[in-house]
Protein backbone atom coordinates (compact mmCIF):
# COMPACT_ATOMS: atom_id res chain seq x y z
CA UNK A 1 0.00 0.00 0.00
CA UNK A 2 2.89 2.36 0.72
CA UNK A 3 4.50 1.77 -2.70
CA UNK A 4 1.18 2.30 -4.46
CA UNK A 5 0.73 5.53 -2.52
CA UNK A 6 4.21 6.79 -3.39
CA UNK A 7 2.98 9.20 -6.10
CA UNK A 8 0.41 10.60 -3.65
CA UNK A 9 3.07 11.01 -0.97
CA UNK A 10 5.33 12.76 -3.50
CA UNK A 11 2.46 15.10 -4.36
CA UNK A 12 1.91 15.79 -0.67
CA UNK A 13 5.61 16.52 -0.20
CA UNK A 14 5.31 19.01 -3.07
CA UNK A 15 2.25 20.53 -1.32
CA UNK A 16 4.31 20.93 1.85
CA UNK A 17 7.09 22.61 -0.11
CA UNK A 18 4.61 24.93 -1.81
CA UNK A 19 3.04 25.77 1.57
CA UNK A 20 6.46 26.77 2.91
CA UNK A 21 7.06 28.94 -0.17
CA UNK A 22 3.67 30.62 0.25
CA UNK A 23 4.41 31.34 3.92
CA UNK A 24 7.77 32.86 2.99
CA UNK A 25 6.19 35.00 0.28
CA UNK A 26 3.45 36.16 2.66
CA UNK A 27 6.03 37.13 5.25
CA UNK A 28 7.93 39.19 2.64
CA UNK A 29 4.70 40.90 1.58
CA UNK A 30 3.98 41.84 5.19
CA UNK A 31 7.50 43.22 5.62
CA UNK A 32 7.15 45.37 2.48
CA UNK A 33 3.54 46.36 3.11
CA UNK A 34 2.58 49.97 2.36
CA UNK A 35 -1.07 50.95 2.17
CA UNK A 36 -0.19 53.65 -0.36
CA UNK A 37 0.57 50.89 -2.88
CA UNK A 38 -2.83 49.23 -2.45
CA UNK A 39 -4.94 48.93 -5.56
CA UNK A 40 -8.59 49.94 -5.85
CA UNK A 41 -11.13 49.62 -8.63
CA UNK A 42 -11.65 53.36 -8.78
CA UNK A 43 -9.23 56.11 -7.80
CA UNK A 44 -12.02 57.89 -5.89
CA UNK A 45 -12.45 54.76 -3.73
CA UNK A 46 -8.73 54.62 -3.09
CA UNK A 47 -8.64 58.25 -1.96
CA UNK A 48 -11.66 57.72 0.35
CA UNK A 49 -10.16 54.57 1.88
CA UNK A 50 -6.78 56.21 2.51
CA UNK A 51 -8.52 59.23 4.08
CA UNK A 52 -10.52 56.93 6.37
CA UNK A 53 -7.38 55.07 7.42
CA UNK A 54 -5.61 58.36 8.16
CA UNK A 55 -8.49 59.45 10.43
CA UNK A 56 -8.34 56.16 12.36
CA UNK A 57 -4.55 56.18 12.78
CA UNK A 58 -3.75 59.72 13.98
CA UNK A 59 -3.55 61.26 10.48
CA UNK A 60 -0.71 58.92 9.51
CA UNK A 61 -0.64 56.13 6.98
CA UNK A 62 2.74 55.14 8.41
CA UNK A 63 1.07 54.31 11.75
CA UNK A 64 -1.30 52.00 9.88
CA UNK A 65 1.61 50.34 8.04
CA UNK A 66 3.39 49.81 11.36
CA UNK A 67 0.24 48.31 12.90
CA UNK A 68 -0.10 45.88 10.00
CA UNK A 69 3.55 44.81 10.33
CA UNK A 70 3.59 44.53 14.14
CA UNK A 71 0.06 43.30 14.96
CA UNK A 72 -1.43 41.64 11.89
CA UNK A 73 1.72 39.94 10.58
CA UNK A 74 2.53 37.93 13.75
CA UNK A 75 -1.12 36.86 14.12
CA UNK A 76 -1.38 35.73 10.49
CA UNK A 77 1.95 33.91 10.52
CA UNK A 78 1.11 32.23 13.85
CA UNK A 79 -2.21 30.97 12.48
CA UNK A 80 -0.42 29.44 9.49
CA UNK A 81 2.53 27.93 11.33
CA UNK A 82 0.52 26.68 14.32
CA UNK A 83 -1.38 24.13 12.26
CA UNK A 84 -0.57 20.55 13.20
CA UNK A 85 -1.03 19.40 9.62
CA UNK A 86 -1.42 21.28 6.39
CA UNK A 87 -4.51 19.31 5.43
CA UNK A 88 -7.36 18.39 7.76
CA UNK A 89 -7.89 14.79 8.78
CA UNK A 90 -11.15 14.53 6.78
CA UNK A 91 -9.32 15.57 3.60
CA UNK A 92 -6.71 12.91 4.22
CA UNK A 93 -9.48 10.32 4.58
CA UNK A 94 -10.87 11.33 1.18
CA UNK A 95 -7.55 10.48 -0.42
CA UNK A 96 -7.63 7.12 1.36
CA UNK A 97 -11.00 6.26 -0.20
CA UNK A 98 -9.51 3.79 -2.73
CA UNK A 99 -7.69 2.06 0.11
CA UNK A 100 -10.91 1.87 2.14
CA UNK A 101 -12.61 0.12 -0.77
CA UNK A 102 -9.65 -2.25 -1.13
CA UNK A 103 -9.71 -3.11 2.59
CA UNK A 104 -13.48 -3.70 2.53
CA UNK A 105 -13.07 -5.97 -0.47
CA UNK A 106 -10.31 -7.89 1.30
CA UNK A 107 -12.43 -8.24 4.43
CA UNK A 108 -15.40 -9.59 2.48
CA UNK A 109 -13.17 -12.31 1.05
CA UNK A 110 -12.30 -13.65 4.52
CA UNK A 111 -15.78 -14.73 5.59
CA UNK A 112 -14.87 -18.42 5.32
CA UNK A 113 -11.81 -18.01 7.57
CA UNK A 114 -11.80 -18.34 11.39
CA UNK A 115 -13.16 -15.45 13.46
CA UNK A 116 -9.78 -14.61 15.04
CA UNK A 117 -8.26 -14.13 11.57
CA UNK A 118 -11.13 -11.91 10.41
CA UNK A 119 -10.86 -9.75 13.55
CA UNK A 120 -7.13 -9.27 12.89
CA UNK A 121 -7.82 -8.37 9.25
CA UNK A 122 -10.50 -5.84 10.24
CA UNK A 123 -8.25 -4.29 12.88
CA UNK A 124 -5.31 -4.07 10.47
CA UNK A 125 -7.46 -2.59 7.69
CA UNK A 126 -9.06 -0.04 9.99
CA UNK A 127 -5.72 0.96 11.48
CA UNK A 128 -4.16 1.30 8.04
CA UNK A 129 -6.93 3.48 6.63
CA UNK A 130 -7.73 5.59 9.69
CA UNK A 131 -4.26 5.98 11.22
CA UNK A 132 -1.29 4.91 9.12
CA UNK A 133 -2.20 6.50 5.77
CA UNK A 134 -3.16 9.90 7.26
CA UNK A 135 0.03 9.82 9.35
CA UNK A 136 2.16 9.06 6.29
CA UNK A 137 0.39 11.84 4.37
CA UNK A 138 1.08 14.37 7.12
CA UNK A 139 4.69 13.19 7.32
CA UNK A 140 5.14 13.62 3.55
CA UNK A 141 3.76 17.19 3.70
CA UNK A 142 6.00 18.04 6.65
CA UNK A 143 9.03 16.57 4.87
CA UNK A 144 8.30 18.69 1.81
CA UNK A 145 7.90 21.80 3.97
CA UNK A 146 11.17 21.18 5.77
CA UNK A 147 13.05 20.45 2.54
CA UNK A 148 11.80 23.74 1.10
CA UNK A 149 12.89 25.66 4.19
CA UNK A 150 16.33 24.02 4.28
CA UNK A 151 16.83 24.57 0.54
CA UNK A 152 16.68 28.33 1.14
CA UNK A 153 19.41 28.25 3.79
CA UNK A 154 22.99 28.89 2.81
CA UNK A 155 26.36 29.18 4.46
CA UNK A 156 27.32 27.69 7.82
CA UNK A 157 23.72 27.44 9.06
CA UNK A 158 22.77 25.16 6.15
CA UNK A 159 25.69 22.87 6.98
CA UNK A 160 24.63 22.66 10.64
CA UNK A 161 21.00 21.96 9.77
CA UNK A 162 21.82 19.19 7.30
CA UNK A 163 24.12 17.44 9.77
Coordinates of N, CA, C and O in Angstrom, one line a residue:
X1 N 0.8 -1.2 0.0 CA 0.0 0.0 0.0 C 0.9 1.3 0.0 O 0.5 2.3 -0.6
X2 N 2.0 1.2 0.7 CA 2.9 2.4 0.7 C 3.5 2.6 -0.6 O 3.6 3.8 -1.1
X3 N 3.9 1.6 -1.4 CA 4.5 1.8 -2.7 C 3.5 2.3 -3.7 O 3.8 3.1 -4.5
X4 N 2.2 1.8 -3.6 CA 1.2 2.3 -4.5 C 0.9 3.8 -4.2 O 0.6 4.5 -5.1
X5 N 1.0 4.1 -2.9 CA 0.7 5.5 -2.5 C 1.9 6.5 -2.7 O 1.8 7.7 -2.4
X6 N 3.0 6.0 -3.2 CA 4.2 6.8 -3.4 C 4.0 8.0 -4.2 O 4.4 9.1 -3.8
X7 N 3.3 8.0 -5.4 CA 3.0 9.2 -6.1 C 2.2 10.2 -5.3 O 2.4 11.4 -5.4
X8 N 1.2 9.7 -4.5 CA 0.4 10.6 -3.7 C 1.3 11.2 -2.6 O 1.2 12.4 -2.3
X9 N 2.2 10.4 -2.0 CA 3.1 11.0 -1.0 C 4.0 12.0 -1.6 O 4.3 13.0 -1.0
X10 N 4.5 11.8 -2.8 CA 5.3 12.8 -3.5 C 4.6 14.0 -3.8 O 5.1 15.2 -3.6
X11 N 3.3 13.9 -4.2 CA 2.5 15.1 -4.4 C 2.3 15.9 -3.1 O 2.3 17.1 -3.0
X12 N 2.1 15.1 -2.0 CA 1.9 15.8 -0.7 C 3.2 16.5 -0.2 O 3.2 17.5 0.4
X13 N 4.3 15.9 -0.5 CA 5.6 16.5 -0.2 C 5.7 17.8 -1.0 O 6.2 18.8 -0.5
X14 N 5.3 17.8 -2.3 CA 5.3 19.0 -3.1 C 4.4 20.0 -2.5 O 4.7 21.2 -2.4
X15 N 3.2 19.6 -2.0 CA 2.3 20.5 -1.3 C 2.9 21.2 -0.1 O 2.7 22.4 0.1
X16 N 3.6 20.4 0.7 CA 4.3 20.9 1.9 C 5.4 21.9 1.5 O 5.5 23.0 2.1
X17 N 6.1 21.7 0.4 CA 7.1 22.6 -0.1 C 6.4 23.9 -0.6 O 6.9 25.0 -0.3
X18 N 5.3 23.8 -1.3 CA 4.6 24.9 -1.8 C 4.1 25.7 -0.6 O 4.1 27.0 -0.7
X19 N 3.6 25.1 0.4 CA 3.0 25.8 1.6 C 4.1 26.6 2.2 O 3.9 27.7 2.6
X20 N 5.3 26.0 2.3 CA 6.5 26.8 2.9 C 6.8 28.0 2.0 O 7.1 29.1 2.6
X21 N 6.8 27.8 0.7 CA 7.1 28.9 -0.2 C 6.0 30.0 0.0 O 6.3 31.2 0.0
X22 N 4.7 29.6 0.1 CA 3.7 30.6 0.2 C 3.8 31.4 1.6 O 3.7 32.6 1.6
X23 N 4.2 30.7 2.6 CA 4.4 31.3 3.9 C 5.6 32.3 3.8 O 5.5 33.5 4.4
X24 N 6.6 32.0 3.2 CA 7.8 32.9 3.0 C 7.4 34.1 2.2 O 7.7 35.2 2.5
X25 N 6.6 33.9 1.1 CA 6.2 35.0 0.3 C 5.3 35.9 1.1 O 5.4 37.2 1.0
X26 N 4.4 35.3 1.8 CA 3.4 36.2 2.7 C 4.2 37.0 3.7 O 3.9 38.2 3.9
X27 N 5.2 36.4 4.3 CA 6.0 37.1 5.2 C 6.8 38.3 4.6 O 6.8 39.4 5.1
X28 N 7.3 38.1 3.4 CA 7.9 39.2 2.6 C 6.9 40.3 2.3 O 7.3 41.5 2.4
X29 N 5.7 39.9 1.9 CA 4.7 40.9 1.6 C 4.3 41.7 2.8 O 4.1 42.9 2.7
X30 N 4.2 41.1 4.0 CA 4.0 41.8 5.2 C 5.1 42.8 5.5 O 4.9 43.9 5.9
X31 N 6.4 42.4 5.3 CA 7.5 43.2 5.6 C 7.6 44.4 4.7 O 8.0 45.5 5.1
X32 N 7.1 44.3 3.5 CA 7.2 45.4 2.5 C 5.8 46.1 2.3 O 5.6 46.9 1.4
X33 N 4.9 45.8 3.2 CA 3.5 46.4 3.1 C 3.5 47.9 3.2 O 4.2 48.5 4.1
X34 N 2.8 48.5 2.3 CA 2.6 50.0 2.4 C 1.2 50.2 1.8 O 0.9 49.9 0.6
X35 N 0.3 50.8 2.6 CA -1.1 51.0 2.2 C -1.2 51.9 1.0 O -2.1 51.8 0.2
X36 N -0.2 52.7 0.8 CA -0.2 53.7 -0.4 C -0.1 52.9 -1.7 O -0.5 53.4 -2.7
X37 N 0.4 51.7 -1.7 CA 0.6 50.9 -2.9 C -0.7 50.0 -3.2 O -0.7 49.3 -4.2
X38 N -1.6 50.1 -2.3 CA -2.8 49.2 -2.4 C -3.6 49.6 -3.7 O -3.7 50.8 -4.0
X39 N -4.2 48.7 -4.4 CA -4.9 48.9 -5.6 C -6.4 49.0 -5.2 O -6.9 48.5 -4.2
X40 N -7.1 49.8 -6.0 CA -8.6 49.9 -5.8 C -9.2 50.0 -7.2 O -8.5 50.4 -8.2
X41 N -10.5 49.6 -7.3 CA -11.1 49.6 -8.6 C -11.2 51.0 -9.2 O -11.1 51.2 -10.4
X42 N -11.5 52.0 -8.3 CA -11.6 53.4 -8.8 C -10.7 54.2 -7.9 O -10.6 54.0 -6.7
X43 N -10.1 55.2 -8.5 CA -9.2 56.1 -7.8 C -10.0 56.9 -6.7 O -9.4 57.1 -5.6
X44 N -11.2 57.2 -6.9 CA -12.0 57.9 -5.9 C -12.2 57.0 -4.6 O -12.1 57.5 -3.5
X45 N -12.4 55.7 -4.9 CA -12.4 54.8 -3.7 C -11.1 54.7 -3.0 O -11.1 54.7 -1.7
X46 N -10.1 54.7 -3.7 CA -8.7 54.6 -3.1 C -8.5 55.8 -2.2 O -8.0 55.7 -1.1
X47 N -8.8 57.0 -2.7 CA -8.6 58.2 -2.0 C -9.5 58.2 -0.7 O -9.0 58.6 0.4
X48 N -10.8 57.8 -0.8 CA -11.7 57.7 0.4 C -11.1 56.7 1.4 O -11.2 57.0 2.6
X49 N -10.7 55.6 0.9 CA -10.2 54.6 1.9 C -8.9 55.1 2.6 O -8.8 55.0 3.8
X50 N -8.0 55.7 1.9 CA -6.8 56.2 2.5 C -7.1 57.3 3.5 O -6.5 57.4 4.6
X51 N -8.1 58.2 3.2 CA -8.5 59.2 4.1 C -9.1 58.6 5.4 O -8.9 59.1 6.5
X52 N -9.9 57.6 5.2 CA -10.5 56.9 6.4 C -9.5 56.3 7.3 O -9.5 56.4 8.5
X53 N -8.5 55.7 6.6 CA -7.4 55.1 7.4 C -6.6 56.1 8.2 O -6.2 56.0 9.3
X54 N -6.3 57.3 7.5 CA -5.6 58.4 8.2 C -6.4 58.9 9.4 O -5.8 59.1 10.4
X55 N -7.7 59.0 9.3 CA -8.5 59.4 10.4 C -8.4 58.5 11.6 O -8.3 58.9 12.7
X56 N -8.4 57.2 11.3 CA -8.3 56.2 12.4 C -7.0 56.0 13.0 O -6.9 55.6 14.2
X57 N -5.9 56.4 12.3 CA -4.6 56.2 12.8 C -3.8 57.5 12.9 O -2.7 57.6 12.4
X58 N -4.4 58.4 13.6 CA -3.8 59.7 14.0 C -3.2 60.5 12.8 O -2.0 60.9 12.8
X59 N -4.0 60.5 11.7 CA -3.5 61.3 10.5 C -2.2 60.8 9.9 O -1.4 61.6 9.4
X60 N -2.0 59.5 10.0 CA -0.7 58.9 9.5 C -0.9 57.5 8.9 O -1.3 56.6 9.6
X61 N -0.6 57.4 7.6 CA -0.6 56.1 7.0 C 0.5 55.2 7.5 O 0.4 54.0 7.5
X62 N 1.6 55.9 7.9 CA 2.7 55.1 8.4 C 2.4 54.4 9.7 O 2.9 53.3 9.9
X63 N 1.5 55.0 10.5 CA 1.1 54.3 11.7 C 0.3 53.1 11.4 O 0.4 52.0 12.0
X64 N -0.5 53.2 10.3 CA -1.3 52.0 9.9 C -0.4 50.9 9.4 O -0.5 49.7 9.7
X65 N 0.6 51.3 8.6 CA 1.6 50.3 8.0 C 2.3 49.6 9.2 O 2.5 48.4 9.2
X66 N 2.7 50.4 10.2 CA 3.4 49.8 11.4 C 2.5 48.8 12.1 O 2.9 47.8 12.5
X67 N 1.2 49.2 12.2 CA 0.2 48.3 12.9 C 0.1 47.0 12.1 O 0.0 45.9 12.7
X68 N 0.0 47.1 10.8 CA -0.1 45.9 10.0 C 1.1 45.0 10.2 O 1.0 43.8 10.4
X69 N 2.3 45.6 10.2 CA 3.6 44.8 10.3 C 3.7 44.2 11.7 O 4.3 43.2 11.9
X70 N 3.3 45.0 12.8 CA 3.6 44.5 14.1 C 2.4 43.8 14.8 O 2.7 43.0 15.7
X71 N 1.2 44.0 14.3 CA 0.1 43.3 15.0 C -0.5 42.2 14.0 O -0.7 41.1 14.5
X72 N -0.8 42.6 12.8 CA -1.4 41.6 11.9 C -0.5 40.5 11.4 O -0.8 39.4 11.3
X73 N 0.8 40.9 11.1 CA 1.7 39.9 10.6 C 2.0 38.8 11.6 O 1.8 37.6 11.2
X74 N 2.3 39.1 12.8 CA 2.5 37.9 13.7 C 1.3 37.0 13.9 O 1.4 35.8 14.0
X75 N 0.1 37.7 14.0 CA -1.1 36.9 14.1 C -1.4 36.0 12.9 O -1.7 34.8 13.0
X76 N -1.2 36.5 11.7 CA -1.4 35.7 10.5 C -0.3 34.6 10.4 O -0.7 33.5 10.0
X77 N 0.9 34.9 10.6 CA 2.0 33.9 10.5 C 1.8 32.8 11.6 O 2.0 31.7 11.3
X78 N 1.3 33.2 12.8 CA 1.1 32.2 13.8 C 0.0 31.3 13.5 O 0.0 30.1 13.7
X79 N -1.1 31.8 12.9 CA -2.2 31.0 12.5 C -1.8 30.0 11.4 O -2.3 28.9 11.3
X80 N -0.9 30.4 10.5 CA -0.4 29.4 9.5 C 0.6 28.4 10.0 O 0.5 27.2 9.7
X81 N 1.5 28.8 10.9 CA 2.5 27.9 11.3 C 2.1 27.1 12.5 O 2.7 26.1 12.8
X82 N 1.0 27.4 13.2 CA 0.5 26.7 14.3 C -0.3 25.5 13.9 O -0.7 24.7 14.8
X83 N -0.6 25.3 12.7 CA -1.4 24.1 12.3 C -0.6 22.9 12.5 O 0.6 22.8 12.2
X84 N -1.2 21.8 13.0 CA -0.6 20.6 13.2 C -0.3 19.9 11.9 O 0.7 19.2 11.7
X85 N -1.2 20.0 11.0 CA -1.0 19.4 9.6 C -1.6 20.4 8.6 O -2.4 21.2 8.9
X86 N -1.0 20.3 7.4 CA -1.4 21.3 6.4 C -2.8 20.9 5.8 O -3.4 21.8 5.1
X87 N -3.2 19.7 5.9 CA -4.5 19.3 5.4 C -5.3 18.7 6.6 O -4.7 18.0 7.4
X88 N -6.6 19.0 6.7 CA -7.4 18.4 7.8 C -7.5 16.9 7.6 O -7.4 16.3 6.5
X89 N -7.8 16.2 8.7 CA -7.9 14.8 8.8 C -8.9 14.3 7.8 O -8.7 13.3 7.1
X90 N -10.1 15.0 7.7 CA -11.1 14.5 6.8 C -10.7 14.5 5.3 O -11.0 13.7 4.5
X91 N -9.9 15.5 5.0 CA -9.3 15.6 3.6 C -8.4 14.4 3.4 O -8.3 13.8 2.3
X92 N -7.6 14.1 4.4 CA -6.7 12.9 4.2 C -7.5 11.6 4.1 O -7.1 10.7 3.4
X93 N -8.7 11.5 4.7 CA -9.5 10.3 4.6 C -10.1 10.2 3.2 O -10.2 9.1 2.6
X94 N -10.4 11.4 2.6 CA -10.9 11.3 1.2 C -9.8 10.7 0.2 O -10.2 10.0 -0.7
X95 N -8.6 11.0 0.5 CA -7.6 10.5 -0.4 C -7.3 9.0 -0.1 O -6.8 8.3 -1.0
X96 N -7.8 8.5 1.0 CA -7.6 7.1 1.4 C -8.8 6.3 0.9 O -8.9 5.1 1.1
X97 N -9.8 6.9 0.2 CA -11.0 6.3 -0.2 C -10.7 5.0 -1.0 O -11.3 4.0 -0.8
X98 N -9.8 5.0 -2.0 CA -9.5 3.8 -2.7 C -9.0 2.7 -1.8 O -9.3 1.5 -2.0
X99 N -8.2 3.1 -0.8 CA -7.7 2.1 0.1 C -8.8 1.5 1.0 O -8.8 0.3 1.3
X100 N -9.8 2.3 1.4 CA -10.9 1.9 2.1 C -11.7 0.8 1.3 O -12.0 -0.2 1.9
X101 N -11.9 1.1 0.1 CA -12.6 0.1 -0.8 C -11.8 -1.2 -0.9 O -12.4 -2.3 -0.9
X102 N -10.5 -1.1 -1.0 CA -9.7 -2.3 -1.1 C -9.7 -3.1 0.2 O -9.8 -4.3 0.1
X103 N -9.7 -2.4 1.3 CA -9.7 -3.1 2.6 C -11.1 -3.8 2.8 O -11.1 -4.9 3.2
X104 N -12.1 -3.1 2.4 CA -13.5 -3.7 2.5 C -13.6 -4.9 1.6 O -14.2 -5.9 2.0
X105 N -13.1 -4.8 0.4 CA -13.1 -6.0 -0.5 C -12.3 -7.1 0.1 O -12.7 -8.3 0.1
X106 N -11.1 -6.8 0.7 CA -10.3 -7.9 1.3 C -11.0 -8.5 2.5 O -10.9 -9.7 2.7
X107 N -11.7 -7.7 3.3 CA -12.4 -8.2 4.4 C -13.6 -9.1 4.0 O -13.9 -10.1 4.7
X108 N -14.3 -8.8 2.9 CA -15.4 -9.6 2.5 C -14.9 -10.9 1.9 O -15.7 -11.9 1.9
X109 N -13.7 -11.0 1.6 CA -13.2 -12.3 1.0 C -12.7 -13.2 2.2 O -12.2 -14.3 1.9
X110 N -12.8 -12.8 3.4 CA -12.3 -13.7 4.5 C -13.4 -14.3 5.3 O -13.2 -14.8 6.4
X111 N -14.6 -14.2 4.8 CA -15.8 -14.7 5.6 C -15.7 -16.2 5.9 O -16.2 -16.7 6.9
X112 N -15.0 -17.0 5.1 CA -14.9 -18.4 5.3 C -13.7 -18.8 6.3 O -13.6 -19.9 6.7
X113 N -12.9 -17.8 6.7 CA -11.8 -18.0 7.6 C -12.2 -17.9 9.0 O -13.3 -17.4 9.3
X114 N -11.4 -18.4 10.0 CA -11.8 -18.3 11.4 C -12.0 -16.9 11.9 O -11.4 -15.9 11.3
X115 N -12.8 -16.8 12.9 CA -13.2 -15.5 13.5 C -11.9 -14.7 13.9 O -11.8 -13.5 13.6
X116 N -11.0 -15.3 14.6 CA -9.8 -14.6 15.0 C -9.0 -14.0 13.9 O -8.5 -12.9 14.0
X117 N -9.0 -14.7 12.7 CA -8.3 -14.1 11.6 C -9.0 -12.9 11.0 O -8.4 -11.9 10.6
X118 N -10.3 -13.0 10.9 CA -11.1 -11.9 10.4 C -11.0 -10.7 11.3 O -10.9 -9.6 10.8
X119 N -11.0 -10.9 12.6 CA -10.9 -9.7 13.5 C -9.5 -9.1 13.3 O -9.4 -7.8 13.3
X120 N -8.5 -9.9 13.2 CA -7.1 -9.3 12.9 C -7.1 -8.5 11.6 O -6.6 -7.4 11.5
X121 N -7.8 -9.1 10.6 CA -7.8 -8.4 9.3 C -8.6 -7.1 9.4 O -8.2 -6.0 8.8
X122 N -9.7 -7.1 10.1 CA -10.5 -5.8 10.2 C -9.7 -4.8 11.0 O -9.7 -3.6 10.7
X123 N -9.0 -5.2 12.1 CA -8.3 -4.3 12.9 C -7.1 -3.7 12.1 O -6.8 -2.5 12.1
X124 N -6.4 -4.5 11.3 CA -5.3 -4.1 10.5 C -5.8 -3.1 9.4 O -5.2 -2.1 9.2
X125 N -6.9 -3.5 8.7 CA -7.5 -2.6 7.7 C -7.9 -1.2 8.2 O -7.6 -0.2 7.7
X126 N -8.6 -1.3 9.4 CA -9.1 0.0 10.0 C -7.9 0.8 10.4 O -7.9 2.0 10.2
X127 N -6.9 0.2 11.0 CA -5.7 1.0 11.5 C -5.0 1.6 10.3 O -4.5 2.7 10.3
X128 N -4.9 0.8 9.2 CA -4.2 1.3 8.0 C -4.9 2.5 7.5 O -4.3 3.5 7.2
X129 N -6.2 2.4 7.3 CA -6.9 3.5 6.6 C -7.1 4.7 7.5 O -6.9 5.8 7.1
X130 N -7.4 4.5 8.8 CA -7.7 5.6 9.7 C -6.5 6.2 10.4 O -6.6 7.3 10.8
X131 N -5.4 5.5 10.5 CA -4.3 6.0 11.2 C -3.0 6.1 10.4 O -2.4 7.1 10.3
X132 N -2.6 5.0 9.8 CA -1.3 4.9 9.1 C -1.2 5.8 7.9 O -0.3 6.6 7.7
X133 N -2.2 5.7 7.0 CA -2.2 6.5 5.8 C -2.3 8.0 6.1 O -1.5 8.8 5.5
X134 N -3.2 8.5 6.9 CA -3.2 9.9 7.3 C -1.8 10.3 7.9 O -1.3 11.4 7.6
X135 N -1.3 9.5 8.7 CA 0.0 9.8 9.4 C 1.1 9.9 8.3 O 1.9 10.9 8.3
X136 N 1.2 9.0 7.4 CA 2.2 9.1 6.3 C 1.9 10.3 5.4 O 2.9 10.9 4.9
X137 N 0.7 10.6 5.2 CA 0.4 11.8 4.4 C 0.9 13.1 5.1 O 1.5 14.0 4.5
X138 N 0.6 13.2 6.4 CA 1.1 14.4 7.1 C 2.6 14.4 7.2 O 3.2 15.5 7.0
X139 N 3.2 13.3 7.3 CA 4.7 13.2 7.3 C 5.3 13.6 6.0 O 6.3 14.3 5.9
X140 N 4.6 13.2 4.9 CA 5.1 13.6 3.6 C 5.0 15.1 3.4 O 5.9 15.8 2.8
X141 N 3.9 15.7 3.8 CA 3.8 17.2 3.7 C 4.8 17.9 4.6 O 5.4 18.9 4.1
X142 N 5.0 17.4 5.8 CA 6.0 18.0 6.6 C 7.4 17.9 6.1 O 8.2 18.8 6.1
X143 N 7.7 16.8 5.5 CA 9.0 16.6 4.9 C 9.2 17.6 3.7 O 10.3 18.2 3.6
X144 N 8.2 17.7 2.9 CA 8.3 18.7 1.8 C 8.5 20.1 2.3 O 9.3 20.9 1.8
X145 N 7.8 20.5 3.4 CA 7.9 21.8 4.0 C 9.3 22.0 4.5 O 9.9 23.1 4.2
X146 N 9.8 21.0 5.2 CA 11.2 21.2 5.8 C 12.2 21.2 4.7 O 13.2 22.0 4.8
X147 N 12.1 20.4 3.6 CA 13.0 20.5 2.5 C 13.0 21.8 1.9 O 14.1 22.3 1.5
X148 N 11.9 22.4 1.7 CA 11.8 23.7 1.1 C 12.5 24.8 2.0 O 13.2 25.7 1.5
X149 N 12.3 24.7 3.3 CA 12.9 25.7 4.2 C 14.4 25.5 4.2 O 15.1 26.5 4.1
X150 N 14.9 24.3 4.2 CA 16.3 24.0 4.3 C 17.0 24.4 3.0 O 18.2 24.7 2.9
X151 N 16.3 24.3 1.9 CA 16.8 24.6 0.5 C 17.2 26.1 0.4 O 18.0 26.4 -0.3
X152 N 16.4 26.9 1.2 CA 16.7 28.3 1.1 C 17.9 28.8 2.0 O 18.3 29.9 1.9
X153 N 18.3 27.9 2.9 CA 19.4 28.3 3.8 C 20.7 28.2 3.0 O 20.9 27.4 2.1
X154 N 21.7 29.0 3.4 CA 23.0 28.9 2.8 C 24.0 29.2 3.9 O 23.8 29.6 5.0
X155 N 25.3 28.9 3.6 CA 26.4 29.2 4.5 C 26.5 28.2 5.6 O 26.1 27.0 5.5
X156 N 27.0 28.6 6.7 CA 27.3 27.7 7.8 C 26.0 27.1 8.4 O 26.0 26.0 8.8
X157 N 25.0 27.9 8.5 CA 23.7 27.4 9.1 C 23.2 26.2 8.3 O 22.7 25.3 8.9
X158 N 23.3 26.3 7.0 CA 22.8 25.2 6.2 C 23.6 23.9 6.5 O 23.0 22.8 6.5
X159 N 24.9 24.0 6.7 CA 25.7 22.9 7.0 C 25.3 22.3 8.3 O 25.2 21.1 8.5
X160 N 25.0 23.1 9.3 CA 24.6 22.7 10.6 C 23.3 22.0 10.6 O 23.1 20.9 11.2
X161 N 22.3 22.5 9.8 CA 21.0 22.0 9.8 C 21.0 20.6 9.1 O 20.3 19.7 9.5
X162 N 21.8 20.5 8.0 CA 21.8 19.2 7.3 C 22.6 18.1 8.0 O 22.4 16.9 7.7
X163 N 23.4 18.5 9.0 CA 24.1 17.4 9.8 C 23.2 17.0 10.8 O 22.7 16.1 11.1

